[in-house]
Amino acid sequence: MNKRRGFILAEYERLRSRRRTKGFTLIELLIVVVVIGILAGMVFVVIGGIEANARDRVRESDMRAIFTAMERQRREVIVGGGYMAITAEPATPVPGHKLTTIAIGDFLNPIPKDPLNTGDFIYRAWPSAVNSREFCIWARLEGGGFIAVSEKGPRSMATAPISLPACP
């Protein structure tokens, strides 16, 4: 009986030690889950910044396309070589959807939209006349600042242009 009891205890110890080395403890599993959660959170933050940067690049590209379309409209359509004025007063900016049908015509199709659909490009023409010689279009960038385009071309700005001299 004593031999048998010794055999059973030895077998029990062998199985018990094998069980310990084979699996993970609850603490080890919790630590792994927390580390994975932290890494996933960091990845989402980085990806969010990359996406915002990409949307800003799209806005800048759209502004250059609008500028090119307005230049073509001015050269080929408008008598006197001016830009189409569509504001009743310079203090009232016009949303981009009106800009597209009046100031650009058919020279840019499809009309660019903001990547997030949160706002339009803003258009102003000075003086408020049929054939303005100066204009300003701008869009807010998610990374801070603005991209503005005037008859002189596109440029990045820290603040929104509130008057024609403030536009590039």
XYZ file of C-alpha atoms in Angstrom:
168
model
C 0.000 0.000 0.000
C 2.833 2.318 0.849
C 4.425 1.745 -2.556
C 1.172 2.397 -4.273
C 0.655 5.594 -2.284
C 4.127 6.743 -3.231
C 3.388 6.028 -6.890
C 0.136 7.993 -6.736
C 1.834 10.978 -5.097
C 4.642 10.889 -7.642
C 2.138 10.720 -10.500
C 0.121 13.572 -8.951
C 3.243 15.758 -8.665
C 4.222 14.992 -12.256
C 0.777 15.979 -13.561
C 0.639 19.059 -11.352
C 4.036 20.345 -12.503
C 3.106 19.726 -16.148
C -0.116 21.717 -15.721
C 1.804 24.715 -14.342
C 4.229 24.931 -17.228
C 1.651 24.452 -19.963
C -0.787 27.358 -19.423
C -0.835 31.051 -18.585
C -1.964 32.589 -15.348
C -4.780 35.097 -15.242
C -2.318 37.901 -14.436
C -0.203 37.087 -17.490
C -3.274 37.135 -19.718
C -4.421 40.481 -18.288
C -0.994 42.021 -18.877
C -1.024 40.873 -22.514
C -4.529 42.280 -23.056
C -3.537 45.652 -21.544
C -0.393 45.885 -23.696
C -2.381 45.057 -26.845
C -4.960 47.704 -25.903
C -2.268 50.356 -25.446
C -0.652 49.496 -28.783
C -4.025 49.563 -30.573
C -4.786 52.977 -29.087
C -1.450 54.335 -30.299
C -2.078 52.987 -33.808
C -5.506 54.665 -33.987
C -4.020 58.011 -32.925
C -1.299 57.796 -35.579
C -3.732 56.731 -38.303
C -6.102 59.578 -37.404
C -3.302 62.105 -37.897
C -2.326 60.564 -41.214
C -5.925 60.713 -42.459
C -6.303 64.385 -41.477
C -3.045 65.178 -43.268
C -4.269 63.359 -46.383
C -7.556 65.301 -46.349
C -5.588 68.557 -46.108
C -3.526 67.534 -49.160
C -6.795 66.872 -51.028
C -8.050 70.352 -50.070
C -4.831 71.919 -51.358
C -5.096 69.983 -54.615
C -8.739 71.019 -55.011
C -7.798 74.666 -54.481
C -5.203 74.450 -57.246
C -7.800 72.863 -59.552
C -10.295 75.644 -58.773
C -7.609 78.244 -59.471
C -6.819 76.649 -62.844
C -10.518 76.513 -63.766
C -11.011 80.171 -62.836
C -8.037 81.189 -64.944
C -9.448 79.302 -67.931
C -12.880 80.871 -67.356
C -11.312 84.339 -67.209
C -9.281 83.864 -70.406
C -11.863 82.073 -72.526
C -15.290 83.292 -71.464
C -15.469 86.557 -69.608
C -15.312 89.713 -71.708
C -12.684 92.089 -70.373
C -10.609 89.351 -68.748
C -11.959 89.633 -65.197
C -13.225 87.087 -62.705
C -16.917 86.543 -62.130
C -18.085 88.494 -59.087
C -20.799 86.696 -57.193
C -20.952 88.498 -53.874
C -23.197 91.432 -53.202
C -20.764 92.650 -50.598
C -17.181 91.548 -49.850
C -18.067 90.957 -46.194
C -20.416 88.146 -47.226
C -18.522 85.040 -48.352
C -20.263 82.736 -50.791
C -20.262 78.966 -50.232
C -18.359 76.864 -52.725
C -21.427 75.350 -54.402
C -22.375 78.790 -55.798
C -18.777 79.396 -56.811
C -18.824 76.302 -58.925
C -21.796 77.193 -61.081
C -21.102 80.895 -61.511
C -17.375 81.546 -61.263
C -16.010 78.313 -62.732
C -18.691 77.290 -65.197
C -18.001 74.007 -66.981
C -14.221 74.194 -66.624
C -14.093 71.938 -63.567
C -16.253 68.865 -63.485
C -16.936 67.324 -61.029
C -16.801 70.219 -58.609
C -14.495 69.522 -55.635
C -16.152 68.969 -52.271
C -14.572 69.120 -48.856
C -13.267 65.615 -47.940
C -15.287 65.590 -44.718
C -18.322 67.415 -46.156
C -18.153 69.754 -43.169
C -17.827 72.979 -45.097
C -17.501 74.534 -48.478
C -14.708 76.486 -49.995
C -15.310 80.183 -49.445
C -15.215 82.592 -52.387
C -15.013 86.374 -52.508
C -14.478 88.649 -55.470
C -13.442 92.315 -55.197
C -14.769 94.737 -56.211
C -18.279 93.412 -56.389
C -18.807 93.915 -60.084
C -19.470 91.839 -63.169
C -15.783 91.502 -64.067
C -13.638 91.547 -60.949
C -9.891 91.635 -61.393
C -9.217 90.054 -58.016
C -10.650 87.120 -56.084
C -9.930 85.004 -53.035
C -10.922 81.405 -52.275
C -9.937 79.624 -49.098
C -10.519 76.470 -47.103
C -9.784 75.630 -43.473
C -7.184 72.875 -42.959
C -7.628 70.255 -40.236
C -3.956 70.510 -39.322
C -4.401 74.219 -38.589
C -4.324 77.218 -40.843
C -5.881 77.801 -44.238
C -5.092 77.237 -47.883
C -5.954 80.302 -49.941
C -5.925 80.962 -53.672
C -6.077 84.341 -55.353
C -5.379 85.581 -58.854
C -1.689 85.352 -57.831
C -1.899 81.616 -57.089
C -2.214 79.292 -54.045
C -0.611 79.839 -50.637
C -0.837 78.504 -47.070
C -1.942 80.985 -44.413
C -2.189 81.015 -40.625
C -5.511 82.921 -40.529
C -8.502 83.261 -42.823
C -8.216 86.209 -45.202
C -10.681 88.904 -44.152
C -9.839 91.322 -46.943
C -8.276 91.169 -50.369
C -4.871 92.435 -49.184
C -4.851 89.578 -46.644
C -5.248 87.004 -49.433
C -2.052 85.724 -51.078
